PDB file of C-alpha atoms in Angstrom:
ATOM      1  CA  LEU A   1       0.147  -0.077   0.023  1.00 86.00           C
ATOM      2  CA  ASP A   2       2.790   2.394   0.713  1.00 84.00           C
ATOM      3  CA  ALA A   3       4.476   1.623  -2.611  1.00 87.00           C
ATOM      4  CA  ILE A   4       1.130   2.093  -4.285  1.00 88.00           C
ATOM      5  CA  PHE A   5       0.670   5.617  -2.766  1.00 87.00           C
ATOM      6  CA  LYS A   6       4.336   6.652  -3.659  1.00 86.00           C
ATOM      7  CA  TYR A   7       3.786   5.310  -7.290  1.00 89.00           C
ATOM      8  CA  THR A   8       0.383   7.191  -7.717  1.00 90.00           C
ATOM      9  CA  ASP A   9       1.897  10.316  -6.273  1.00 87.00           C
ATOM     10  CA  HIS A  10      -1.155  10.795  -4.028  1.00 85.00           C
ATOM     11  CA  PRO A  11      -1.298  14.465  -2.911  1.00 86.00           C
ATOM     12  CA  THR A  12      -2.476  13.824   0.560  1.00 80.00           C
ATOM     13  CA  TYR A  13       0.038  11.072   0.962  1.00 83.00           C
ATOM     14  CA  ARG A  14       2.809  13.368  -0.163  1.00 81.00           C
ATOM     15  CA  ARG A  15       1.909  16.293   1.958  1.00 79.00           C
ATOM     16  CA  MET A  16       2.870  14.468   5.138  1.00 77.00           C
ATOM     17  CA  ASN A  17       5.935  13.133   6.503  1.00 77.00           C
ATOM     18  CA  SER A  18       6.738   9.327   5.432  1.00 75.00           C
ATOM     19  CA  GLN A  19       6.527   7.828   8.815  1.00 79.00           C
ATOM     20  CA  VAL A  20       3.356   9.580   9.630  1.00 81.00           C
ATOM     21  CA  ASN A  21       1.747   8.156   6.408  1.00 84.00           C
ATOM     22  CA  GLN A  22       3.283   4.597   7.134  1.00 83.00           C
ATOM     23  CA  ASN A  23       1.681   4.612  10.615  1.00 82.00           C
ATOM     24  CA  ALA A  24      -1.718   5.653   9.279  1.00 83.00           C
ATOM     25  CA  ILE A  25      -1.532   2.931   6.706  1.00 85.00           C
ATOM     26  CA  LYS A  26      -0.613   0.311   9.497  1.00 87.00           C
ATOM     27  CA  LYS A  27      -3.549   1.627  11.605  1.00 85.00           C
ATOM     28  CA  THR A  28      -5.958   0.983   8.842  1.00 87.00           C
ATOM     29  CA  VAL A  29      -4.450  -2.499   7.783  1.00 91.00           C
ATOM     30  CA  LYS A  30      -4.727  -3.604  11.492  1.00 91.00           C
ATOM     31  CA  SER A  31      -8.512  -2.486  11.704  1.00 91.00           C
ATOM     32  CA  TRP A  32      -9.291  -4.440   8.321  1.00 93.00           C
ATOM     33  CA  LYS A  33      -7.279  -7.504   9.403  1.00 94.00           C
ATOM     34  CA  SER A  34      -9.378  -7.612  12.908  1.00 93.00           C
ATOM     35  CA  TYR A  35     -12.387  -7.340  10.848  1.00 93.00           C
ATOM     36  CA  PHE A  36     -11.710 -10.263   8.580  1.00 94.00           C
ATOM     37  CA  GLN A  37     -10.508 -12.482  11.601  1.00 93.00           C
ATOM     38  CA  LEU A  38     -14.028 -11.655  13.404  1.00 93.00           C
ATOM     39  CA  GLN A  39     -15.906 -12.381  10.282  1.00 92.00           C
ATOM     40  CA  LYS A  40     -14.259 -15.927  10.268  1.00 92.00           C
ATOM     41  CA  ASP A  41     -14.879 -16.497  13.832  1.00 92.00           C
ATOM     42  CA  TYR A  42     -18.628 -15.369  13.368  1.00 92.00           C
ATOM     43  CA  ALA A  43     -19.014 -17.908  10.678  1.00 91.00           C
ATOM     44  CA  ILE A  44     -17.977 -20.660  13.243  1.00 90.00           C
ATOM     45  CA  HIS A  45     -19.357 -19.285  16.536  1.00 90.00           C
ATOM     46  CA  PRO A  46     -22.196 -16.845  15.829  1.00 89.00           C
ATOM     47  CA  GLU A  47     -23.646 -17.404  19.353  1.00 89.00           C
ATOM     48  CA  LYS A  48     -20.640 -15.411  20.757  1.00 86.00           C
ATOM     49  CA  TYR A  49     -21.783 -12.256  18.953  1.00 87.00           C
ATOM     50  CA  LYS A  50     -24.701  -9.857  19.460  1.00 87.00           C
ATOM     51  CA  ALA A  51     -24.832  -9.015  15.617  1.00 87.00           C
ATOM     52  CA  ARG A  52     -22.561  -9.569  12.541  1.00 89.00           C
ATOM     53  CA  PRO A  53     -19.314  -7.663  12.743  1.00 88.00           C
ATOM     54  CA  ARG A  54     -19.423  -4.676  10.735  1.00 89.00           C
ATOM     55  CA  ILE A  55     -16.594  -3.152   8.233  1.00 89.00           C
ATOM     56  CA  PRO A  56     -14.365  -0.533   9.793  1.00 87.00           C
ATOM     57  CA  GLY A  57     -15.976   3.005   9.444  1.00 82.00           C
ATOM     58  CA  TYR A  58     -14.591   5.599   7.150  1.00 80.00           C
ATOM     59  CA  VAL A  59     -13.054   8.699   8.698  1.00 75.00           C
ATOM     60  CA  LYS A  60     -15.804  11.462   8.210  1.00 74.00           C
ATOM     61  CA  ASN A  61     -13.637  14.407   9.703  1.00 75.00           C
ATOM     62  CA  LEU A  62     -11.232  16.350   7.728  1.00 76.00           C
ATOM     63  CA  ALA A  63      -8.723  15.979  10.741  1.00 78.00           C
ATOM     64  CA  MET A  64      -7.809  12.829  12.634  1.00 81.00           C
ATOM     65  CA  THR A  65      -4.929  11.664  14.902  1.00 84.00           C
ATOM     66  CA  ALA A  66      -1.471  11.511  13.489  1.00 84.00           C
ATOM     67  CA  ALA A  67       1.288   9.611  15.074  1.00 86.00           C
ATOM     68  CA  TYR A  68       4.897  10.738  14.985  1.00 87.00           C
ATOM     69  CA  THR A  69       8.017   8.545  16.077  1.00 85.00           C
ATOM     70  CA  ASN A  70      10.890   9.943  18.015  1.00 85.00           C
ATOM     71  CA  GLN A  71      12.553  10.653  14.567  1.00 84.00           C
ATOM     72  CA  THR A  72       9.680  12.979  13.133  1.00 86.00           C
ATOM     73  CA  ALA A  73       9.062  14.680  16.625  1.00 90.00           C
ATOM     74  CA  ARG A  74      12.201  14.849  18.428  1.00 91.00           C
ATOM     75  CA  PHE A  75      12.215  15.494  22.185  1.00 92.00           C
ATOM     76  CA  ILE A  76      15.062  18.117  22.914  1.00 92.00           C
ATOM     77  CA  CYS A  77      16.162  20.133  26.244  1.00 91.00           C
ATOM     78  CA  LYS A  78      17.708  23.486  26.014  1.00 90.00           C
ATOM     79  CA  ASP A  79      18.300  25.984  29.049  1.00 92.00           C
ATOM     80  CA  GLY A  80      16.252  23.898  31.553  1.00 92.00           C
ATOM     81  CA  ARG A  81      13.076  23.734  29.218  1.00 94.00           C
ATOM     82  CA  ALA A  82      11.910  20.742  27.259  1.00 93.00           C
ATOM     83  CA  TYR A  83      10.772  21.072  23.706  1.00 94.00           C
ATOM     84  CA  LEU A  84       9.348  18.953  20.684  1.00 93.00           C
ATOM     85  CA  GLN A  85      10.981  19.625  17.289  1.00 92.00           C
ATOM     86  CA  PHE A  86       8.617  18.538  14.487  1.00 89.00           C
ATOM     87  CA  VAL A  87      10.125  17.682  11.163  1.00 83.00           C
ATOM     88  CA  ASN A  88       9.539  20.455   8.695  1.00 79.00           C
ATOM     89  CA  HIS A  89       8.938  22.898  11.340  1.00 83.00           C
ATOM     90  CA  ARG A  90      11.505  25.471  12.356  1.00 87.00           C
ATOM     91  CA  GLN A  91       9.899  26.601  15.550  1.00 91.00           C
ATOM     92  CA  PRO A  92       9.827  23.917  18.336  1.00 92.00           C
ATOM     93  CA  VAL A  93       7.189  23.416  20.652  1.00 92.00           C
ATOM     94  CA  LEU A  94       7.477  24.309  24.294  1.00 93.00           C
ATOM     95  CA  ILE A  95       6.229  21.271  26.669  1.00 91.00           C
ATOM     96  CA  GLY A  96       7.382  22.605  30.001  1.00 91.00           C
ATOM     97  CA  ARG A  97      10.327  22.299  32.357  1.00 93.00           C
ATOM     98  CA  GLU A  98      13.014  19.842  31.788  1.00 92.00           C
ATOM     99  CA  SER A  99      12.783  18.555  35.157  1.00 92.00           C
ATOM    100  CA  LEU A 100       9.382  17.237  34.603  1.00 89.00           C
ATOM    101  CA  TYR A 101      10.828  14.619  32.276  1.00 88.00           C
ATOM    102  CA  SER A 102      13.814  13.533  34.386  1.00 84.00           C
ATOM    103  CA  ASP A 103      14.286   9.705  34.423  1.00 81.00           C
ATOM    104  CA  MET A 104      11.847   9.140  31.644  1.00 87.00           C
ATOM    105  CA  THR A 105      12.593   7.907  28.274  1.00 89.00           C
ATOM    106  CA  TYR A 106      10.800   9.616  25.373  1.00 91.00           C
ATOM    107  CA  VAL A 107       8.881   7.211  23.000  1.00 91.00           C
ATOM    108  CA  LYS A 108       6.433   8.972  20.651  1.00 91.00           C
ATOM    109  CA  THR A 109       4.052  11.879  20.078  1.00 92.00           C
ATOM    110  CA  GLU A 110       0.532  11.980  18.779  1.00 91.00           C
ATOM    111  CA  VAL A 111      -1.394  15.183  17.605  1.00 91.00           C
ATOM    112  CA  LYS A 112      -5.070  14.730  18.175  1.00 90.00           C
ATOM    113  CA  PRO A 113      -7.956  17.138  17.021  1.00 90.00           C
ATOM    114  CA  GLN A 114     -10.032  18.025  20.029  1.00 89.00           C
ATOM    115  CA  TYR A 115     -12.705  20.420  21.093  1.00 88.00           C
ATOM    116  CA  GLY A 116     -12.128  22.760  17.781  1.00 85.00           C
ATOM    117  CA  GLY A 117      -8.147  22.749  18.616  1.00 88.00           C
ATOM    118  CA  TYR A 118      -5.387  20.167  18.614  1.00 89.00           C
ATOM    119  CA  SER A 119      -3.969  18.285  21.715  1.00 90.00           C
ATOM    120  CA  ILE A 120      -0.361  17.085  21.633  1.00 91.00           C
ATOM    121  CA  LEU A 121      -0.131  13.725  23.621  1.00 92.00           C
ATOM    122  CA  LEU A 122       3.417  12.470  24.458  1.00 92.00           C
ATOM    123  CA  THR A 123       4.316   8.934  25.425  1.00 92.00           C
ATOM    124  CA  PHE A 124       7.223   8.207  27.833  1.00 91.00           C
ATOM    125  CA  LYS A 125       8.720   5.156  29.562  1.00 88.00           C
ATOM    126  CA  GLU A 126       9.567   5.483  32.953  1.00 79.00           C
ATOM    127  CA  ASP A 127      12.549   3.820  34.362  1.00 75.00           C
ATOM    128  CA  ILE A 128      10.746   2.769  37.432  1.00 77.00           C
ATOM    129  CA  ILE A 129      10.988  -0.854  38.823  1.00 82.00           C
ATOM    130  CA  LEU A 130       7.887  -1.574  40.732  1.00 83.00           C
ATOM    131  CA  PRO A 131       7.772  -3.592  43.871  1.00 84.00           C
ATOM    132  CA  GLU A 132       6.741  -7.393  43.622  1.00 88.00           C
ATOM    133  CA  VAL A 133       3.187  -8.181  44.355  1.00 86.00           C
ATOM    134  CA  PRO A 134       3.208 -10.284  47.730  1.00 88.00           C
ATOM    135  CA  LYS A 135       1.888 -13.742  47.040  1.00 89.00           C
ATOM    136  CA  PHE A 136       0.146 -13.675  50.471  1.00 91.00           C
ATOM    137  CA  PRO A 137      -0.624 -10.105  51.349  1.00 89.00           C
ATOM    138  CA  LYS A 138      -1.400  -9.261  55.019  1.00 91.00           C
ATOM    139  CA  ARG A 139      -2.721  -5.826  54.672  1.00 92.00           C
ATOM    140  CA  ILE A 140      -5.455  -5.469  52.111  1.00 93.00           C
ATOM    141  CA  LEU A 141      -7.357  -2.421  50.652  1.00 93.00           C
ATOM    142  CA  GLY A 142     -10.748  -3.085  48.952  1.00 95.00           C
ATOM    143  CA  ILE A 143     -12.079  -0.465  46.601  1.00 96.00           C
ATOM    144  CA  ASP A 144     -15.698  -0.595  45.296  1.00 95.00           C
ATOM    145  CA  VAL A 145     -16.375   1.877  42.611  1.00 93.00           C
ATOM    146  CA  GLY A 146     -19.777   3.250  42.091  1.00 90.00           C
ATOM    147  CA  VAL A 147     -21.791   6.442  41.107  1.00 87.00           C
ATOM    148  CA  ASP A 148     -23.391   8.170  44.029  1.00 90.00           C
ATOM    149  CA  ASN A 149     -20.706   6.809  46.217  1.00 93.00           C
ATOM    150  CA  PHE A 150     -17.667   7.066  43.724  1.00 94.00           C
ATOM    151  CA  CYS A 151     -15.558   4.840  45.900  1.00 94.00           C
ATOM    152  CA  ALA A 152     -16.244   2.865  49.077  1.00 96.00           C
ATOM    153  CA  VAL A 153     -12.933   1.827  50.753  1.00 96.00           C
ATOM    154  CA  ALA A 154     -12.451  -0.786  53.426  1.00 96.00           C
ATOM    155  CA  ASN A 155      -9.548  -2.730  54.837  1.00 95.00           C
ATOM    156  CA  ASN A 156      -8.696  -5.694  56.806  1.00 93.00           C
ATOM    157  CA  PHE A 157      -6.162  -3.933  59.310  1.00 91.00           C
ATOM    158  CA  GLY A 158      -8.701  -2.083  61.551  1.00 90.00           C
ATOM    159  CA  ASP A 159      -8.789   1.361  60.176  1.00 92.00           C
ATOM    160  CA  ALA A 160     -12.106   3.060  59.700  1.00 94.00           C
ATOM    161  CA  PRO A 161     -13.540   2.462  56.269  1.00 95.00           C
ATOM    162  CA  PHE A 162     -14.563   5.770  54.354  1.00 95.00           C
ATOM    163  CA  LEU A 163     -16.428   6.887  51.148  1.00 95.00           C
ATOM    164  CA  ILE A 164     -15.438   9.293  48.529  1.00 95.00           C
ATOM    165  CA  LYS A 165     -18.811  10.775  47.311  1.00 94.00           C
ATOM    166  CA  GLY A 166     -19.642  11.066  43.680  1.00 92.00           C
ATOM    167  CA  GLY A 167     -22.793  13.170  43.694  1.00 91.00           C
ATOM    168  CA  ALA A 168     -21.259  16.362  42.672  1.00 92.00           C
ATOM    169  CA  VAL A 169     -19.643  14.810  39.631  1.00 92.00           C
ATOM    170  CA  LYS A 170     -23.114  12.927  38.713  1.00 93.00           C
ATOM    171  CA  SER A 171     -24.790  16.363  39.005  1.00 94.00           C
ATOM    172  CA  MET A 172     -22.100  18.119  36.911  1.00 94.00           C
ATOM    173  CA  ASN A 173     -22.577  15.431  34.109  1.00 93.00           C
ATOM    174  CA  GLN A 174     -26.342  15.668  34.124  1.00 94.00           C
ATOM    175  CA  ASN A 175     -26.075  19.589  33.743  1.00 95.00           C
ATOM    176  CA  PHE A 176     -23.590  19.045  30.927  1.00 94.00           C
ATOM    177  CA  ASN A 177     -25.977  16.558  29.072  1.00 95.00           C
ATOM    178  CA  LYS A 178     -29.031  19.269  29.520  1.00 95.00           C
ATOM    179  CA  GLU A 179     -26.954  22.106  28.367  1.00 94.00           C
ATOM    180  CA  ARG A 180     -25.410  19.973  25.254  1.00 92.00           C
ATOM    181  CA  ALA A 181     -28.772  19.035  24.183  1.00 91.00           C
ATOM    182  CA  ARG A 182     -30.119  22.594  24.419  1.00 91.00           C
ATOM    183  CA  LEU A 183     -27.143  23.995  22.439  1.00 89.00           C
ATOM    184  CA  LEU A 184     -27.589  21.099  19.844  1.00 87.00           C
ATOM    185  CA  SER A 185     -31.266  21.919  19.222  1.00 86.00           C
ATOM    186  CA  GLU A 186     -30.249  25.447  18.468  1.00 85.00           C
ATOM    187  CA  VAL A 187     -27.619  24.522  16.078  1.00 82.00           C
ATOM    188  CA  THR A 188     -29.821  22.074  14.133  1.00 80.00           C
ATOM    189  CA  LYS A 189     -33.057  23.922  14.188  1.00 79.00           C
ATOM    190  CA  GLY A 190     -34.577  23.823  10.819  1.00 72.00           C
ATOM    191  CA  SER A 191     -32.038  21.100   9.346  1.00 71.00           C
ATOM    192  CA  ASP A 192     -32.129  17.359   8.930  1.00 68.00           C
ATOM    193  CA  SER A 193     -30.041  15.499  11.560  1.00 63.00           C
ATOM    194  CA  THR A 194     -27.741  13.817   9.021  1.00 64.00           C
ATOM    195  CA  HIS A 195     -26.482  16.956   7.208  1.00 64.00           C
ATOM    196  CA  SER A 196     -26.757  19.587  10.085  1.00 67.00           C
ATOM    197  CA  LYS A 197     -23.858  21.189  11.689  1.00 72.00           C
ATOM    198  CA  LYS A 198     -22.995  19.723  15.208  1.00 74.00           C
ATOM    199  CA  GLU A 199     -19.833  21.486  16.301  1.00 81.00           C
ATOM    200  CA  THR A 200     -19.661  25.135  17.538  1.00 86.00           C
ATOM    201  CA  LYS A 201     -17.284  27.044  19.733  1.00 90.00           C
ATOM    202  CA  ARG A 202     -19.650  26.831  22.558  1.00 91.00           C
ATOM    203  CA  LEU A 203     -20.231  23.134  22.218  1.00 91.00           C
ATOM    204  CA  HIS A 204     -16.426  22.704  22.216  1.00 91.00           C
ATOM    205  CA  THR A 205     -16.041  24.777  25.365  1.00 92.00           C
ATOM    206  CA  LEU A 206     -18.800  22.858  27.159  1.00 93.00           C
ATOM    207  CA  SER A 207     -17.166  19.462  26.416  1.00 92.00           C
ATOM    208  CA  ARG A 208     -13.621  20.764  27.204  1.00 92.00           C
ATOM    209  CA  LYS A 209     -14.835  21.904  30.712  1.00 94.00           C
ATOM    210  CA  ARG A 210     -16.641  18.737  31.460  1.00 94.00           C
ATOM    211  CA  GLU A 211     -13.549  16.479  30.423  1.00 92.00           C
ATOM    212  CA  THR A 212     -11.311  18.847  32.606  1.00 93.00           C
ATOM    213  CA  ARG A 213     -13.608  18.767  35.721  1.00 94.00           C
ATOM    214  CA  LEU A 214     -13.715  14.792  35.292  1.00 94.00           C
ATOM    215  CA  ARG A 215      -9.997  14.525  34.886  1.00 93.00           C
ATOM    216  CA  ASP A 216      -9.411  16.543  37.893  1.00 95.00           C
ATOM    217  CA  PHE A 217     -11.680  14.583  40.151  1.00 95.00           C
ATOM    218  CA  PHE A 218     -10.353  11.432  38.942  1.00 95.00           C
ATOM    219  CA  TYR A 219      -6.648  12.328  39.544  1.00 96.00           C
ATOM    220  CA  LYS A 220      -7.460  13.792  43.023  1.00 96.00           C
ATOM    221  CA  THR A 221      -9.299  10.628  43.832  1.00 95.00           C
ATOM    222  CA  ALA A 222      -6.428   8.565  42.680  1.00 95.00           C
ATOM    223  CA  TRP A 223      -3.914  10.808  44.579  1.00 96.00           C
ATOM    224  CA  TYR A 224      -5.674  10.388  47.820  1.00 96.00           C
ATOM    225  CA  LEU A 225      -6.039   6.697  47.711  1.00 96.00           C
ATOM    226  CA  VAL A 226      -2.494   6.175  46.578  1.00 94.00           C
ATOM    227  CA  ARG A 227      -1.013   8.079  49.453  1.00 96.00           C
ATOM    228  CA  TYR A 228      -3.522   6.556  51.912  1.00 95.00           C
ATOM    229  CA  ALA A 229      -2.263   3.123  50.798  1.00 93.00           C
ATOM    230  CA  LYS A 230       1.280   4.190  51.279  1.00 91.00           C
ATOM    231  CA  GLN A 231       0.935   5.478  54.723  1.00 92.00           C
ATOM    232  CA  GLN A 232      -0.883   2.257  55.854  1.00 91.00           C
TER     233      GLN A 232
END
């Protein structure tokens, strides 16, 4: 496939860096191979599936996630700051202090269209050796995840059990769904659902705020639970 695109001099293929193109082709081939394997398995064991596997969907948006290797997006440090240097771009992208990435090995970068803009996602490998899980642990912490009670936490070493309430997050999410439905009805009013525009700055801002709040809540919960476990 890579050779065919080169031979036909496809304009979209030529516009991107070769390694980015090859990653896109690999993802597509992987999706189709998975589909063919599912089709074969479905013919033999249809009872395992709720419905016949469908072919991979076509990308309808003009923008999609592009993957860069450590050769096409290099990680560099200069004067105590860390940068990403993309191929064919003179200006590097500042990604924070150099100290944030100490003891970490840079692997790859992805540029993902998100909320009317783009997010740069970096993958690092931490050179941390995790302790072995004991075969017969004596001190055990049990965490039951829910909705109204986001976490119910109990233990076998006599400390008081506790709850992390999830009502505020649940309420925020309900308000998000109501507001999103209202904004969508304004945008799609007088148009059929198939061809109407479903993206606006207000919708992007609303979705971005929701994700930020959820991420903040999840990270704070994880932060608290991990430190509680370490203390005990």
